[in-house]
Short mmCIF file of C-alpha atoms in Angstrom, two decimals:
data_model
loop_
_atom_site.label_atom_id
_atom_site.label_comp_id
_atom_site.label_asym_id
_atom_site.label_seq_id
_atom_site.Cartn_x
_atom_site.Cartn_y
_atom_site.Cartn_z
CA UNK A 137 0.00 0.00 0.00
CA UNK A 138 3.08 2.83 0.85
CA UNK A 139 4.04 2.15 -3.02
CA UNK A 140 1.10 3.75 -4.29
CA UNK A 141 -0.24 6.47 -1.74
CA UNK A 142 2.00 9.26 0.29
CA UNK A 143 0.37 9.81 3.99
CA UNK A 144 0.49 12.58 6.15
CA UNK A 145 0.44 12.79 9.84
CA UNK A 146 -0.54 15.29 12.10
CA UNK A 147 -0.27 15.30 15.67
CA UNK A 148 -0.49 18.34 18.43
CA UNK A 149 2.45 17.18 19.82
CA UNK A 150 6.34 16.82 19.22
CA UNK A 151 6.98 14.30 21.55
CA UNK A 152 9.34 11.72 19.94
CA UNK A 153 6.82 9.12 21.43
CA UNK A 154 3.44 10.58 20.38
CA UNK A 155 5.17 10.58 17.01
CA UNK A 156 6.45 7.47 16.53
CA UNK A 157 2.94 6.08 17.70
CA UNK A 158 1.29 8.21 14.98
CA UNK A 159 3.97 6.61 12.59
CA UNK A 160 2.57 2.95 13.35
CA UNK A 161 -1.33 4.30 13.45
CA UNK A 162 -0.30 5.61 9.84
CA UNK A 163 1.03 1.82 8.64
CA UNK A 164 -1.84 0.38 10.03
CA UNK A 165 -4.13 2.48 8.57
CA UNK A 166 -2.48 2.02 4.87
CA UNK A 167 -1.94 -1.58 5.40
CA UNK A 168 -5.37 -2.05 5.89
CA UNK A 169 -6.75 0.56 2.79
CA UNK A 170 -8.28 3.32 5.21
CA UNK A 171 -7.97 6.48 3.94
CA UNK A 172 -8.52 8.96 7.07
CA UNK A 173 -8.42 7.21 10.86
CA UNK A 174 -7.87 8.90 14.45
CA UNK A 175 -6.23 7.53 17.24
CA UNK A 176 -6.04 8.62 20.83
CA UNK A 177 -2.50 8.36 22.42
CA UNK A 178 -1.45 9.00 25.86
CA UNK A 179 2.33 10.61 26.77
CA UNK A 180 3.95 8.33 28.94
CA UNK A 181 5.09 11.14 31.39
CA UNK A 182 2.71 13.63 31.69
CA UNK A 183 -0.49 11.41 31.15
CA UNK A 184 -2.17 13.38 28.98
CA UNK A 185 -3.86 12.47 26.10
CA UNK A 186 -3.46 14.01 22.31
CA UNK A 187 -5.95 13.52 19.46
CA UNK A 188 -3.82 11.86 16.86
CA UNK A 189 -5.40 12.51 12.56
CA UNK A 190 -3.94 10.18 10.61
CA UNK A 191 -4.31 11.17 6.88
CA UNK A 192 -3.33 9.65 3.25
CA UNK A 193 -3.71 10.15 -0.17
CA UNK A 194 -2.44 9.82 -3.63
CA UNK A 195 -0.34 12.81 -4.86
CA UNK A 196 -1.97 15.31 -7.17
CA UNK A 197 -1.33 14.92 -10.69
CA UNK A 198 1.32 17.15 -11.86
CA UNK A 199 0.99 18.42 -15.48
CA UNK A 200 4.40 17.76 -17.95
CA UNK A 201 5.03 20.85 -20.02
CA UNK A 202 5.10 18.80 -23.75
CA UNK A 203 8.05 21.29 -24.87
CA UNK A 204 10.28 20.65 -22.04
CA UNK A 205 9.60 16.72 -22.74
CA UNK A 206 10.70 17.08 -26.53
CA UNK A 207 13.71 19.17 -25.64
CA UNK A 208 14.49 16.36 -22.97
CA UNK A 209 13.59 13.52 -25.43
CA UNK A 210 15.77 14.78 -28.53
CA UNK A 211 19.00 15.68 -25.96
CA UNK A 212 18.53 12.67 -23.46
CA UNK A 213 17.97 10.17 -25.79
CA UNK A 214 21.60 10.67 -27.92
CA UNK A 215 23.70 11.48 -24.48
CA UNK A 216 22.31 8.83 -22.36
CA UNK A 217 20.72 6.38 -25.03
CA UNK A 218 18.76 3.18 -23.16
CA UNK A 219 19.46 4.33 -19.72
CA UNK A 220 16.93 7.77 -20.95
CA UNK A 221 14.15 5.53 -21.20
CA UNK A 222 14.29 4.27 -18.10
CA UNK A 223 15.03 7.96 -16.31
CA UNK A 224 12.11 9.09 -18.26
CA UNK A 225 9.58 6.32 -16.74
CA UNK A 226 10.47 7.61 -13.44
CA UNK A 227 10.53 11.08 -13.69
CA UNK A 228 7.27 10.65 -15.48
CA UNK A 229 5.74 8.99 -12.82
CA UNK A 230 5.93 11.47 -9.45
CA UNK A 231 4.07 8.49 -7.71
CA UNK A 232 7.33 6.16 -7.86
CA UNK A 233 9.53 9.09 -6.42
CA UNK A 234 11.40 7.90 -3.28
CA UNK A 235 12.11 10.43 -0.11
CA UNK A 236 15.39 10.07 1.85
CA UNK A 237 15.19 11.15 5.58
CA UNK A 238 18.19 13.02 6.72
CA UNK A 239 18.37 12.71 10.86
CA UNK A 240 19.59 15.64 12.36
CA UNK A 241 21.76 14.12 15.17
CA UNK A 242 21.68 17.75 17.01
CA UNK A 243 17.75 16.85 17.91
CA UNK A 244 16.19 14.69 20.19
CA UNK A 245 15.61 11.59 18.56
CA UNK A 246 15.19 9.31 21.06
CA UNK A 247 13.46 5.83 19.21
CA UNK A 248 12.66 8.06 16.07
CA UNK A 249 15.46 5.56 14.46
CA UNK A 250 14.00 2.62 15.50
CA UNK A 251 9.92 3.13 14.88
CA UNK A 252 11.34 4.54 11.52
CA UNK A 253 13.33 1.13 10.75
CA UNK A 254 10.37 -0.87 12.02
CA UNK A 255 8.41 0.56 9.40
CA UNK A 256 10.62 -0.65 6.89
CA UNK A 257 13.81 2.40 6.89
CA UNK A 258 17.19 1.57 6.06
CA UNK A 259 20.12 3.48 6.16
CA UNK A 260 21.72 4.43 2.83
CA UNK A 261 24.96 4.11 4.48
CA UNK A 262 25.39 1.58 7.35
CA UNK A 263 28.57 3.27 8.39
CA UNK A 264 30.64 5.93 6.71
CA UNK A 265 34.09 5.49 5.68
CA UNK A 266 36.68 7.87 4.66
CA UNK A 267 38.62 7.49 1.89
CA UNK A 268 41.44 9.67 3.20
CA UNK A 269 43.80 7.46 5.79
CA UNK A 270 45.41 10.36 7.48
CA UNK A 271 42.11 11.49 9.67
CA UNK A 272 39.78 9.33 11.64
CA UNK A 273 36.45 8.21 10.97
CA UNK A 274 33.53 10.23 10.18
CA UNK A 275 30.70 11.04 12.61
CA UNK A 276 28.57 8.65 10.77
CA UNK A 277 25.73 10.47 8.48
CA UNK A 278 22.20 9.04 9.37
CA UNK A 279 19.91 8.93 6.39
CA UNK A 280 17.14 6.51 5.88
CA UNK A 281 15.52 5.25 2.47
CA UNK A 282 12.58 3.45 2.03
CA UNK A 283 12.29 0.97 -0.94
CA UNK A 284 8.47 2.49 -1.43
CA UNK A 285 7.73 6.20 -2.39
CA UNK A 286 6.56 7.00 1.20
CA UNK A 287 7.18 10.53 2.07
CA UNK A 288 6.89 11.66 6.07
CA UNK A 289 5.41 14.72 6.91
CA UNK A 290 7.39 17.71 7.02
CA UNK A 291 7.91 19.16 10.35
CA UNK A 292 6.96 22.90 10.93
CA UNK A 293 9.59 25.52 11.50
CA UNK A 294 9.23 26.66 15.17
CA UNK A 295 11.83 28.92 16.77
CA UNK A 296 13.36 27.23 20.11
CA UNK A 297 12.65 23.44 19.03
CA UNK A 298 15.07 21.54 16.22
CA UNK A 299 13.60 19.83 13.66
CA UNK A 300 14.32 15.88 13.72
CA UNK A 301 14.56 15.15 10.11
CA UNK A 302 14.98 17.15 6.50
CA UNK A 303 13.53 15.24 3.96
CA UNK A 304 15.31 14.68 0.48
CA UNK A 305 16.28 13.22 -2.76
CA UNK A 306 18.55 10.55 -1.18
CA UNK A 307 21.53 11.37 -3.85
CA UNK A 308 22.06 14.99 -2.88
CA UNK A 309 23.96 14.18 0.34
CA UNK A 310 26.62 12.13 -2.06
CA UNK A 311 28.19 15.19 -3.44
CA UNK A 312 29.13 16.03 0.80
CA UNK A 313 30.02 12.59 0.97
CA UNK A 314 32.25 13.41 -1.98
CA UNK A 315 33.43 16.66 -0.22
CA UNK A 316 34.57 14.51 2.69
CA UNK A 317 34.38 17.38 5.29
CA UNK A 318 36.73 17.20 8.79
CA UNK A 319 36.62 18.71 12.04
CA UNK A 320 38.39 21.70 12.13
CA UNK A 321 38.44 22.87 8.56
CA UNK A 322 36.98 25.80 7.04
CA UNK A 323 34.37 25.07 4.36
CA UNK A 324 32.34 27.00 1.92
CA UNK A 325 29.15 26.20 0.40
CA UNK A 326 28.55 28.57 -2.61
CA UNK A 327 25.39 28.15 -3.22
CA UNK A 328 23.97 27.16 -0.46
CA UNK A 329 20.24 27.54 -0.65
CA UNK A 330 17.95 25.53 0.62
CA UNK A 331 20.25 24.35 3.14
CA UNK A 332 20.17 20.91 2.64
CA UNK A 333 23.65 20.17 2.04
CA UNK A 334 24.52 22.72 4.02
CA UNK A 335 22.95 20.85 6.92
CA UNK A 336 25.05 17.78 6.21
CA UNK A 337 28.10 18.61 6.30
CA UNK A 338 27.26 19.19 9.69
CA UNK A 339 26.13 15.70 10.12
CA UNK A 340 29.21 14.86 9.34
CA UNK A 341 32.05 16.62 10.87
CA UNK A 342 32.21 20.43 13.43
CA UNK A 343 34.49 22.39 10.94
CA UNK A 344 35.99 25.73 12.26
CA UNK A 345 33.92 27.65 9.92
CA UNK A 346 31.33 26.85 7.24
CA UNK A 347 30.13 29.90 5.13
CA UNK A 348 26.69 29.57 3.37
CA UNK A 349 26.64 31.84 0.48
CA UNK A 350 23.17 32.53 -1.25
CA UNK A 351 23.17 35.66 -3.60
CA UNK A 352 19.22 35.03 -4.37
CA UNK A 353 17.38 37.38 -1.22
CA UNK A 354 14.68 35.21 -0.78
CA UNK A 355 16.73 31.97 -1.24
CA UNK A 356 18.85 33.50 1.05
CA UNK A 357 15.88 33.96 3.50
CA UNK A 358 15.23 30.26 3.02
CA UNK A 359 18.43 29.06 4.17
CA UNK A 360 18.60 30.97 7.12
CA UNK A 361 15.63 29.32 8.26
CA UNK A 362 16.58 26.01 7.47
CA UNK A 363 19.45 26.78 9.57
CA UNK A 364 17.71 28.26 12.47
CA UNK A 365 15.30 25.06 12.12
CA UNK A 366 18.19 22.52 12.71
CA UNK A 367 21.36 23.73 13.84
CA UNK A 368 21.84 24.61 18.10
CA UNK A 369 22.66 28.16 18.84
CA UNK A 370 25.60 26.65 20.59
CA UNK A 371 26.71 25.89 17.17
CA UNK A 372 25.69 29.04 15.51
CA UNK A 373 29.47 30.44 15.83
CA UNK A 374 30.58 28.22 13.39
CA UNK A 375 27.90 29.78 10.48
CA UNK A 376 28.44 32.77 8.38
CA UNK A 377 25.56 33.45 6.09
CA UNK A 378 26.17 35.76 3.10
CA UNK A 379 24.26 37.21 -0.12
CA UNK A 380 27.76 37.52 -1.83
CA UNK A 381 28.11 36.96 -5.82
CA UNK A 382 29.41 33.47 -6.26
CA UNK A 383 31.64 34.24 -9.02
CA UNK A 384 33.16 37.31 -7.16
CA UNK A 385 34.00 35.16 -4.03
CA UNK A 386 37.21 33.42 -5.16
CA UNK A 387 38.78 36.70 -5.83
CA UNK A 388 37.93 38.17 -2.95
CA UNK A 389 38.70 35.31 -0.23
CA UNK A 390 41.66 33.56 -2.52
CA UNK A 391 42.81 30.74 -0.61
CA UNK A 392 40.89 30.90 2.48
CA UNK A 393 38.91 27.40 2.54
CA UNK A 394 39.53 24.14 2.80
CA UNK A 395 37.13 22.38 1.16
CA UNK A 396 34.48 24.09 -1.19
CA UNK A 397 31.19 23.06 -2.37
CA UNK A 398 29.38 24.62 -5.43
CA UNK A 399 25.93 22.66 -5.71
CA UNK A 400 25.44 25.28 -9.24
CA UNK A 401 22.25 26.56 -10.32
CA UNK A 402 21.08 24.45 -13.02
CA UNK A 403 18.47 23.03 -15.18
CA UNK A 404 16.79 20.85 -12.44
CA UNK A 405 15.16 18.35 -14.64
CA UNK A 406 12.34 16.87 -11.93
CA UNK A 407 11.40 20.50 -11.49
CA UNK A 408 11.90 21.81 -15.08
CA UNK A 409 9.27 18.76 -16.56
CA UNK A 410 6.75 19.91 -14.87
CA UNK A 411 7.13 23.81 -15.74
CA UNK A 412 3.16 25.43 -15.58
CA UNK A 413 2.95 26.14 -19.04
CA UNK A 414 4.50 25.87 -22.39
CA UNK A 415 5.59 30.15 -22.58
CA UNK A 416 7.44 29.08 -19.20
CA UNK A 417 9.05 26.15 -20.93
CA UNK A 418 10.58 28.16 -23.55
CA UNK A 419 11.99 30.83 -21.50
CA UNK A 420 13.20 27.92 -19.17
CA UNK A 421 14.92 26.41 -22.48
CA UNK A 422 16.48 29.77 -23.76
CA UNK A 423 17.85 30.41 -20.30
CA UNK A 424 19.23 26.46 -19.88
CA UNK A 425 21.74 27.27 -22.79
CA UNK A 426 23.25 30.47 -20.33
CA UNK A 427 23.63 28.37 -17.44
CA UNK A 428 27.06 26.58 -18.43
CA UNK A 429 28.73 30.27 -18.53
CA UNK A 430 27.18 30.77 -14.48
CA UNK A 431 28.14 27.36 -13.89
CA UNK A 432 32.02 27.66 -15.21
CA UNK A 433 32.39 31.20 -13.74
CA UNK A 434 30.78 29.87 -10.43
CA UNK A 435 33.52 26.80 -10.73
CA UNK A 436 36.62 29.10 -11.04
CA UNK A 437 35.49 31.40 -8.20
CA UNK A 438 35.39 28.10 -6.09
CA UNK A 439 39.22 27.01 -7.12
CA UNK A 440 40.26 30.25 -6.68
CA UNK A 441 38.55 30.17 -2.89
CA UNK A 442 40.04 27.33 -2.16
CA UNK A 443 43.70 27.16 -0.60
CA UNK A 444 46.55 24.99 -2.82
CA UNK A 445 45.92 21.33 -1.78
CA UNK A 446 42.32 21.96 -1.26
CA UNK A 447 39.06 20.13 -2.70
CA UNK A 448 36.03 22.04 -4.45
CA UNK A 449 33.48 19.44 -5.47
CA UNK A 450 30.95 20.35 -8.34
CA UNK A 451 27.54 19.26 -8.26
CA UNK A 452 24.07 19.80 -10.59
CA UNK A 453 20.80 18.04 -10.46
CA UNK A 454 20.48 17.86 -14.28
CA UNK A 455 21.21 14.92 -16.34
CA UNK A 456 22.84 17.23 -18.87
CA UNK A 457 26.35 16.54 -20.84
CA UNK A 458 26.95 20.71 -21.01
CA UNK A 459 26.52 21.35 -17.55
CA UNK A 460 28.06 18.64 -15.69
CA UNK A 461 31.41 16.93 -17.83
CA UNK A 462 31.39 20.60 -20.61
CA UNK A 463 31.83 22.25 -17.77
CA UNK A 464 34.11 20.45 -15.43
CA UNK A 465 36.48 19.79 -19.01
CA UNK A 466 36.47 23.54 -19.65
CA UNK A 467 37.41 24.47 -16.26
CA UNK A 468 40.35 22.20 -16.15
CA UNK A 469 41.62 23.15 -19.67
CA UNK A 470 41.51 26.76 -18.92
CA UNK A 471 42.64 26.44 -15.18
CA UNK A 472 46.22 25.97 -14.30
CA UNK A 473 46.69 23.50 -11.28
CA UNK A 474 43.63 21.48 -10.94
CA UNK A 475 43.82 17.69 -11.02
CA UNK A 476 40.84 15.70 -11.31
CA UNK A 477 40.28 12.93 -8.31
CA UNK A 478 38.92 9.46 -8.18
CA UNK A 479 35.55 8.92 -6.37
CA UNK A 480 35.18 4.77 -7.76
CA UNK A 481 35.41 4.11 -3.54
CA UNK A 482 32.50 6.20 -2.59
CA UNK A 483 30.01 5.63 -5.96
CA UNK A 484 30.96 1.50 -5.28
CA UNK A 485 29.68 2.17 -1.67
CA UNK A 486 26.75 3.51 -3.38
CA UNK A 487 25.84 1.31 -6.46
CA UNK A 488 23.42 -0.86 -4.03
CA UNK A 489 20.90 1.64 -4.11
CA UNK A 490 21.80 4.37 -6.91
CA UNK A 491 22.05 3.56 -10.55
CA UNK A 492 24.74 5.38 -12.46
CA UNK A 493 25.14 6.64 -16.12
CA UNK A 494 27.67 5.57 -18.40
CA UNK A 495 29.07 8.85 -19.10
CA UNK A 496 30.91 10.04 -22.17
CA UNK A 497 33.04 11.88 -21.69
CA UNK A 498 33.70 9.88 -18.44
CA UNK A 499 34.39 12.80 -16.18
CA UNK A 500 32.65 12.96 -13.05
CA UNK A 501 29.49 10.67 -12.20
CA UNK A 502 25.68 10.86 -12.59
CA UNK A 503 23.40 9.54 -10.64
CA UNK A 504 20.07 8.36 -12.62
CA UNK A 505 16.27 7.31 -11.94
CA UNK A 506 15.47 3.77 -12.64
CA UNK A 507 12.71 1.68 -11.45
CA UNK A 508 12.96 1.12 -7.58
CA UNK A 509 16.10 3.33 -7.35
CA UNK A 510 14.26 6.51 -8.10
CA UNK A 511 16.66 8.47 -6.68
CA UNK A 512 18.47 11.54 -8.97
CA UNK A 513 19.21 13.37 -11.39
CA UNK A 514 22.64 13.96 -8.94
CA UNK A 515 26.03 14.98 -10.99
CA UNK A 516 29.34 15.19 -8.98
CA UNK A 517 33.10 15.51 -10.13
CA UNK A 518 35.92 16.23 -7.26
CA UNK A 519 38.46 18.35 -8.15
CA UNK A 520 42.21 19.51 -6.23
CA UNK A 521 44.07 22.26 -6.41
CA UNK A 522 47.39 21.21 -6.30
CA UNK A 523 49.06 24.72 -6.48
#
């Protein structure tokens, strides 16, 4: 029953408890084909009892925008050949689209983990491992997939409490995985909005500093909240928030990170499909063939910004050849310095539950939607500065 409906819980309380008992109401109802059912639940401590509305339904048909299809058809279909029909299927289909669960370890989530993995949750990565020798171990990033398209609820933003969870497309934390963050270090993420990655990187390691740059105001505004929503003001030291130009940033702060992320405005292909109407489509389209200029500027800023030695990793959530390998091959022609490294240990760790392109040219990796791995469109190519 989860592979075919999305459910919704809502519950006047955020007790991990109450939750996790609305979480089992919710299978129970779905298991058994209700579509609306209320429970009564009790917190253990306090003894007093919360009205629990259990909710779930099929998600609303979302129109495709025919032009964007062709476009995606005629370029798809020669870069990506079989593997397009099965990406197509999926991103066709918004009832077959699986939702990672990203645990924020700075909440309370006492037995959130476990009711989750009783309903049927299991982590993406067990355990992760570095594939640098000279540090130790990773705190271990917690997120959970489900082998169904069930989505949980999102939880409001409310000032004072941390969320527990941020829901997304299970691929986007492999580009931080890729990025391969340690204590200590001073990280930037360029384009940081919604937050996302932003937020996992702190899942993974307490660097020194970690600037969020949004130049979009009300992107910007978005991010701030996300961070607000899940990161401990004891924390809050470690953030800098800025509206700066990406492409201005490496010439302005040569040399003064680490490790740099630029997760570049693109042609987001889940979102892009499903544009309102076709006039939207073709300005959409038009603007797609600018976006490998933003994206190559954005890329030099980044290797600029970071110090020699450093890594920038490049990330898109398009399928396409000219703004994922054009771009990385354009930047390394034209950049002196840069050496390309392998990520075949991290995308092996991976291949269980993402399905990869064959890309040509083979620089960088993709992941891509297939049936039952739903997860992507994700590009990501690691590069070094070596001097």
């Amino acid at each position: 029953m989860f592979s075919s409906t999305l459910w919704q819980i809502e519950a006047c309380s955020r007790s991990s408890v109450l939750f996790l008992k609305s979480l089992k109401c919710a299978a129970f109802a779905l298991s058994h084909g209700h579509c609306s059912s209320a429970h009564t639940v009790t917190h253990p401590s306090s003894g007093q009892k919360s009205k629990v509305s259990v909710r779930c339904r099929s998600k609303p048909q979302r129109q495709v925008c025919k032009t964007v299809l062709q476009h995606f058809d005629s370029q798809y279909s020669e870069e990506l050949g079989e593997q397009w029909k099965s990406a197509r299927d999926v991103l066709l289909n918004p009832h077959s689209w699986q939702y990672g669960v990203l645990l924020n370890r700075f909440s309370d989530l006492t037995n959130l983990e476990q009711g989750l993995r009783a309903l049927g949750y299991t982590s993406l990565l067990p355990r992760v491992q570095s594939e640098s020798q000279s540090h130790t171990a990773h705190i271990p990033l917690q997120c959970l997939i489900h082998r169904d398209p069930v989505r949980l609820p999102n939880q409001g933003h409310q000032p004072g409490w941390l969320k527990q969870y941020f829901l997304l497309n299970a691929s986007s934390v492999l580009p931080v995985l890729a990025l391969d963050v340690r204590d200590g270090e001073k990280v930037l993420d360029l384009c940081a909005a919604p937050g996302g990655k932003s937020l996992a990187i702190l899942q993974t390691a307490t660097p020194w500093l970690l600037h969020c740059n949004e130049v979009d105001p009300h992107r910007n505004d978005w991010l701030l909240k996300t961070l607000e929503s899940y990161v401990p003001t004891t924390l809050q030291h470690l953030l800098s928030v800025t509206r700066l130009d990406g492409r201005r940033v490496g010439g302005e702060r040569p040399g003064a990170y680490d490790k740099v992320l630029v997760d570049a405005p693109c042609s987001n292909d889940r979102s892009w499909l499903y544009t309102p109407d076709t006039h939207q489509g073709d300005i959409w389209l038009k603007e797609r063939a600018q976006l490998p200029l933003l994206q190559k500027q954005l890329l030099c800023s980044a290797l600029a910004a970071v110090r020699p030695g450093g890594v920038v990793v490049y990330s898109t959530c398009t399928m396409s050849q000219a703004e994922n390998q054009s771009v990385v091959e354009a930047v390394l022609t034209s950049y002196q310095g840069m050496e390309l490294l392998d990520l075949t240990q991290l995308i092996d760790s991976l291949s269980d539950h993402f399905g990869f392109a064959h890309l040509h040219p083979p620089v960088g990796h993709l992941v891509i939607p297939k049936k039952g791995q739903t997860w992507g469109p994700m590009y990501v190519c690691r590069l070094k500065r070596v001097y």
